Amino acid sequence: RHYKNKRDIFESILTEMERRDAERAAAFDLPDGTLSDMPEKYRTASADKLISFCKAQFDYWTADGFASDFRRMLTVEQFRDDGMAALYRQYLSGGPLGYVADLLSVMGCTCPQERAWELYAHMFLGYSLYDGEKDKESVRRALFARLDKMREELIR
């Protein structure tokens, strides 16, 4: 009753997702914008912050009802609507991949794009496995072990 139409409801969902994204990034002392918009914030990033953030993101996108429903909706709707496909890329594929690559490049990582693909491939596979797995905690443990290994590789 508080919304004018379905689009108004969807806009409020997007606003909430943006607010939550900014809060989570701030909680891990990571940038919530682009490298060109906030280069100084990118320079304070570290492998520890990034991997801790990735773990929190996984829990958020899988266990938080609001975020999990949003992720599933975008996954399905990306094939029906170009706007949803763009949002899917922004939130769940190209957006996170570019963000991680930018963070890794500023951290001095060799081959930041390649390492970002590797890191985000594990995250994305984790989301997919988690949804269909009965033992969800085993997926979480396996992903977190891989992320810890990547942290060690990035620190070297």
PDB file of C-alpha atoms in Angstrom:
ATOM      1  CA  ARG A   1       0.000   0.000   0.000  1.00  0.00           C
ATOM      2  CA  HIS A   2       2.959   2.298   0.508  1.00  0.00           C
ATOM      3  CA  TYR A   3       4.152   1.842  -3.076  1.00  0.00           C
ATOM      4  CA  LYS A   4       2.666   3.279  -6.247  1.00  0.00           C
ATOM      5  CA  ASN A   5       3.446   0.283  -8.444  1.00  0.00           C
ATOM      6  CA  LYS A   6       5.778  -2.699  -8.943  1.00  0.00           C
ATOM      7  CA  ARG A   7       8.565  -0.486 -10.275  1.00  0.00           C
ATOM      8  CA  ASP A   8       8.404   1.613  -7.109  1.00  0.00           C
ATOM      9  CA  ILE A   9       8.762  -1.560  -5.012  1.00  0.00           C
ATOM     10  CA  PHE A  10      11.730  -2.673  -7.095  1.00  0.00           C
ATOM     11  CA  GLU A  11      13.410   0.736  -6.794  1.00  0.00           C
ATOM     12  CA  SER A  12      13.110   0.515  -3.007  1.00  0.00           C
ATOM     13  CA  ILE A  13      14.745  -2.934  -3.112  1.00  0.00           C
ATOM     14  CA  LEU A  14      17.642  -1.542  -5.169  1.00  0.00           C
ATOM     15  CA  THR A  15      18.054   1.363  -2.761  1.00  0.00           C
ATOM     16  CA  GLU A  16      18.209  -1.087   0.136  1.00  0.00           C
ATOM     17  CA  MET A  17      20.782  -3.250  -1.673  1.00  0.00           C
ATOM     18  CA  GLU A  18      22.981  -0.201  -2.343  1.00  0.00           C
ATOM     19  CA  ARG A  19      22.745   0.848   1.297  1.00  0.00           C
ATOM     20  CA  ARG A  20      23.700  -2.629   2.470  1.00  0.00           C
ATOM     21  CA  ASP A  21      26.613  -2.802   0.006  1.00  0.00           C
ATOM     22  CA  ALA A  22      28.023   0.467   1.292  1.00  0.00           C
ATOM     23  CA  GLU A  23      27.633  -0.653   4.918  1.00  0.00           C
ATOM     24  CA  ARG A  24      29.440  -3.956   4.322  1.00  0.00           C
ATOM     25  CA  ALA A  25      32.294  -2.311   2.448  1.00  0.00           C
ATOM     26  CA  ALA A  26      32.683   0.252   5.239  1.00  0.00           C
ATOM     27  CA  ALA A  27      32.647  -2.480   7.882  1.00  0.00           C
ATOM     28  CA  PHE A  28      35.721  -4.011   6.215  1.00  0.00           C
ATOM     29  CA  ASP A  29      37.349  -0.640   5.512  1.00  0.00           C
ATOM     30  CA  LEU A  30      37.059  -1.197   1.762  1.00  0.00           C
ATOM     31  CA  PRO A  31      35.882   1.270  -0.887  1.00  0.00           C
ATOM     32  CA  ASP A  32      32.236   1.362  -1.863  1.00  0.00           C
ATOM     33  CA  GLY A  33      32.866   3.100  -5.173  1.00  0.00           C
ATOM     34  CA  THR A  34      35.117   2.879  -8.192  1.00  0.00           C
ATOM     35  CA  LEU A  35      38.890   3.169  -8.272  1.00  0.00           C
ATOM     36  CA  SER A  36      38.657   6.413 -10.227  1.00  0.00           C
ATOM     37  CA  ASP A  37      36.216   7.870  -7.687  1.00  0.00           C
ATOM     38  CA  MET A  38      38.138   6.922  -4.542  1.00  0.00           C
ATOM     39  CA  PRO A  39      41.747   5.943  -5.290  1.00  0.00           C
ATOM     40  CA  GLU A  40      42.897   6.726  -1.743  1.00  0.00           C
ATOM     41  CA  LYS A  41      40.435   4.261  -0.238  1.00  0.00           C
ATOM     42  CA  TYR A  42      41.664   1.570  -2.636  1.00  0.00           C
ATOM     43  CA  ARG A  43      45.254   2.180  -1.507  1.00  0.00           C
ATOM     44  CA  THR A  44      44.342   1.215   2.075  1.00  0.00           C
ATOM     45  CA  ALA A  45      43.010  -2.199   1.016  1.00  0.00           C
ATOM     46  CA  SER A  46      44.851  -5.381   1.941  1.00  0.00           C
ATOM     47  CA  ALA A  47      44.606  -9.093   1.173  1.00  0.00           C
ATOM     48  CA  ASP A  48      43.309  -9.696   4.709  1.00  0.00           C
ATOM     49  CA  LYS A  49      40.522  -7.142   4.294  1.00  0.00           C
ATOM     50  CA  LEU A  50      39.609  -8.459   0.852  1.00  0.00           C
ATOM     51  CA  ILE A  51      39.408 -12.120   1.865  1.00  0.00           C
ATOM     52  CA  SER A  52      37.487 -11.312   5.057  1.00  0.00           C
ATOM     53  CA  PHE A  53      35.094  -9.254   2.949  1.00  0.00           C
ATOM     54  CA  CYS A  54      34.681 -12.109   0.437  1.00  0.00           C
ATOM     55  CA  LYS A  55      33.726 -14.475   3.253  1.00  0.00           C
ATOM     56  CA  ALA A  56      31.214 -11.980   4.598  1.00  0.00           C
ATOM     57  CA  GLN A  57      29.826 -11.472   1.094  1.00  0.00           C
ATOM     58  CA  PHE A  58      29.365 -15.188   0.635  1.00  0.00           C
ATOM     59  CA  ASP A  59      27.445 -15.445   3.896  1.00  0.00           C
ATOM     60  CA  TYR A  60      25.413 -12.390   2.960  1.00  0.00           C
ATOM     61  CA  TRP A  61      24.463 -13.589  -0.543  1.00  0.00           C
ATOM     62  CA  THR A  62      23.604 -17.098   0.662  1.00  0.00           C
ATOM     63  CA  ALA A  63      22.253 -16.838   4.225  1.00  0.00           C
ATOM     64  CA  ASP A  64      20.637 -13.405   4.366  1.00  0.00           C
ATOM     65  CA  GLY A  65      17.051 -13.878   3.175  1.00  0.00           C
ATOM     66  CA  PHE A  66      16.777 -10.465   1.506  1.00  0.00           C
ATOM     67  CA  ALA A  67      20.060 -10.775  -0.390  1.00  0.00           C
ATOM     68  CA  SER A  68      19.594 -14.441  -1.251  1.00  0.00           C
ATOM     69  CA  ASP A  69      16.136 -13.796  -2.695  1.00  0.00           C
ATOM     70  CA  PHE A  70      17.504 -10.824  -4.658  1.00  0.00           C
ATOM     71  CA  ARG A  71      20.365 -12.952  -6.043  1.00  0.00           C
ATOM     72  CA  ARG A  72      18.000 -15.725  -7.085  1.00  0.00           C
ATOM     73  CA  MET A  73      15.567 -13.279  -8.667  1.00  0.00           C
ATOM     74  CA  LEU A  74      18.352 -11.664 -10.716  1.00  0.00           C
ATOM     75  CA  THR A  75      19.659 -15.075 -11.752  1.00  0.00           C
ATOM     76  CA  VAL A  76      16.301 -16.026 -13.246  1.00  0.00           C
ATOM     77  CA  GLU A  77      15.224 -12.629 -14.565  1.00  0.00           C
ATOM     78  CA  GLN A  78      18.507 -11.868 -16.363  1.00  0.00           C
ATOM     79  CA  PHE A  79      17.266 -14.023 -19.236  1.00  0.00           C
ATOM     80  CA  ARG A  80      13.961 -12.196 -19.554  1.00  0.00           C
ATOM     81  CA  ASP A  81      14.889  -8.551 -19.230  1.00  0.00           C
ATOM     82  CA  ASP A  82      17.927  -6.534 -20.333  1.00  0.00           C
ATOM     83  CA  GLY A  83      17.689  -4.293 -17.274  1.00  0.00           C
ATOM     84  CA  MET A  84      17.780  -7.309 -14.973  1.00  0.00           C
ATOM     85  CA  ALA A  85      20.716  -8.709 -16.940  1.00  0.00           C
ATOM     86  CA  ALA A  86      22.579  -5.442 -16.333  1.00  0.00           C
ATOM     87  CA  LEU A  87      21.808  -5.616 -12.618  1.00  0.00           C
ATOM     88  CA  TYR A  88      22.931  -9.246 -12.529  1.00  0.00           C
ATOM     89  CA  ARG A  89      26.267  -8.226 -14.035  1.00  0.00           C
ATOM     90  CA  GLN A  90      26.568  -5.289 -11.636  1.00  0.00           C
ATOM     91  CA  TYR A  91      25.869  -7.296  -8.488  1.00  0.00           C
ATOM     92  CA  LEU A  92      26.918 -10.856  -9.309  1.00  0.00           C
ATOM     93  CA  SER A  93      29.387 -11.104 -12.171  1.00  0.00           C
ATOM     94  CA  GLY A  94      31.259  -8.313 -13.934  1.00  0.00           C
ATOM     95  CA  GLY A  95      30.806  -5.776 -11.140  1.00  0.00           C
ATOM     96  CA  PRO A  96      32.422  -7.875  -8.399  1.00  0.00           C
ATOM     97  CA  LEU A  97      35.057  -9.162 -10.814  1.00  0.00           C
ATOM     98  CA  GLY A  98      36.129  -5.632 -11.782  1.00  0.00           C
ATOM     99  CA  TYR A  99      36.069  -4.490  -8.160  1.00  0.00           C
ATOM    100  CA  VAL A 100      38.366  -7.324  -7.075  1.00  0.00           C
ATOM    101  CA  ALA A 101      40.701  -6.723 -10.046  1.00  0.00           C
ATOM    102  CA  ASP A 102      40.971  -3.034  -9.137  1.00  0.00           C
ATOM    103  CA  LEU A 103      41.690  -3.864  -5.493  1.00  0.00           C
ATOM    104  CA  LEU A 104      44.333  -6.411  -6.472  1.00  0.00           C
ATOM    105  CA  SER A 105      45.992  -4.034  -8.944  1.00  0.00           C
ATOM    106  CA  VAL A 106      46.363  -1.344  -6.287  1.00  0.00           C
ATOM    107  CA  MET A 107      47.743  -3.958  -3.853  1.00  0.00           C
ATOM    108  CA  GLY A 108      50.520  -4.631  -6.374  1.00  0.00           C
ATOM    109  CA  CYS A 109      49.336  -8.088  -7.310  1.00  0.00           C
ATOM    110  CA  THR A 110      50.891  -9.475 -10.457  1.00  0.00           C
ATOM    111  CA  CYS A 111      48.232 -10.340 -13.021  1.00  0.00           C
ATOM    112  CA  PRO A 112      45.370  -8.732 -11.059  1.00  0.00           C
ATOM    113  CA  GLN A 113      42.731  -9.548 -13.685  1.00  0.00           C
ATOM    114  CA  GLU A 114      43.711 -13.211 -13.750  1.00  0.00           C
ATOM    115  CA  ARG A 115      43.789 -13.430  -9.945  1.00  0.00           C
ATOM    116  CA  ALA A 116      40.410 -11.682  -9.751  1.00  0.00           C
ATOM    117  CA  TRP A 117      38.968 -14.283 -12.135  1.00  0.00           C
ATOM    118  CA  GLU A 118      40.370 -17.033  -9.943  1.00  0.00           C
ATOM    119  CA  LEU A 119      39.034 -15.560  -6.712  1.00  0.00           C
ATOM    120  CA  TYR A 120      35.628 -14.704  -8.069  1.00  0.00           C
ATOM    121  CA  ALA A 121      35.287 -18.054  -9.850  1.00  0.00           C
ATOM    122  CA  HIS A 122      35.489 -19.716  -6.444  1.00  0.00           C
ATOM    123  CA  MET A 123      32.921 -17.310  -5.009  1.00  0.00           C
ATOM    124  CA  PHE A 124      30.520 -17.786  -7.909  1.00  0.00           C
ATOM    125  CA  LEU A 125      30.850 -21.570  -7.836  1.00  0.00           C
ATOM    126  CA  GLY A 126      30.256 -21.437  -4.092  1.00  0.00           C
ATOM    127  CA  TYR A 127      26.959 -19.600  -4.613  1.00  0.00           C
ATOM    128  CA  SER A 128      25.850 -22.150  -7.183  1.00  0.00           C
ATOM    129  CA  LEU A 129      26.809 -25.176  -5.109  1.00  0.00           C
ATOM    130  CA  TYR A 130      25.347 -23.745  -1.923  1.00  0.00           C
ATOM    131  CA  ASP A 131      21.881 -23.352  -3.404  1.00  0.00           C
ATOM    132  CA  GLY A 132      21.536 -27.012  -4.349  1.00  0.00           C
ATOM    133  CA  GLU A 133      23.523 -28.661  -1.573  1.00  0.00           C
ATOM    134  CA  LYS A 134      21.884 -30.252   1.465  1.00  0.00           C
ATOM    135  CA  ASP A 135      25.065 -29.864   3.522  1.00  0.00           C
ATOM    136  CA  LYS A 136      25.458 -26.136   2.955  1.00  0.00           C
ATOM    137  CA  GLU A 137      28.098 -25.819   5.668  1.00  0.00           C
ATOM    138  CA  SER A 138      30.425 -28.152   3.749  1.00  0.00           C
ATOM    139  CA  VAL A 139      30.268 -25.799   0.754  1.00  0.00           C
ATOM    140  CA  ARG A 140      30.981 -22.833   3.018  1.00  0.00           C
ATOM    141  CA  ARG A 141      33.951 -24.582   4.679  1.00  0.00           C
ATOM    142  CA  ALA A 142      35.445 -25.626   1.333  1.00  0.00           C
ATOM    143  CA  LEU A 143      35.126 -22.123  -0.088  1.00  0.00           C
ATOM    144  CA  PHE A 144      36.545 -20.468   3.025  1.00  0.00           C
ATOM    145  CA  ALA A 145      39.524 -22.868   3.014  1.00  0.00           C
ATOM    146  CA  ARG A 146      40.207 -21.917  -0.610  1.00  0.00           C
ATOM    147  CA  LEU A 147      39.888 -18.214   0.208  1.00  0.00           C
ATOM    148  CA  ASP A 148      42.357 -18.613   3.095  1.00  0.00           C
ATOM    149  CA  LYS A 149      44.806 -20.255   0.699  1.00  0.00           C
ATOM    150  CA  MET A 150      44.365 -17.367  -1.734  1.00  0.00           C
ATOM    151  CA  ARG A 151      45.040 -14.887   1.089  1.00  0.00           C
ATOM    152  CA  GLU A 152      48.374 -16.583   1.737  1.00  0.00           C
ATOM    153  CA  GLU A 153      49.205 -16.527  -1.969  1.00  0.00           C
ATOM    154  CA  LEU A 154      48.369 -12.829  -2.208  1.00  0.00           C
ATOM    155  CA  ILE A 155      50.450 -11.902   0.830  1.00  0.00           C
ATOM    156  CA  ARG A 156      53.608 -13.537  -0.603  1.00  0.00           C
TER     157      ARG A 156
END
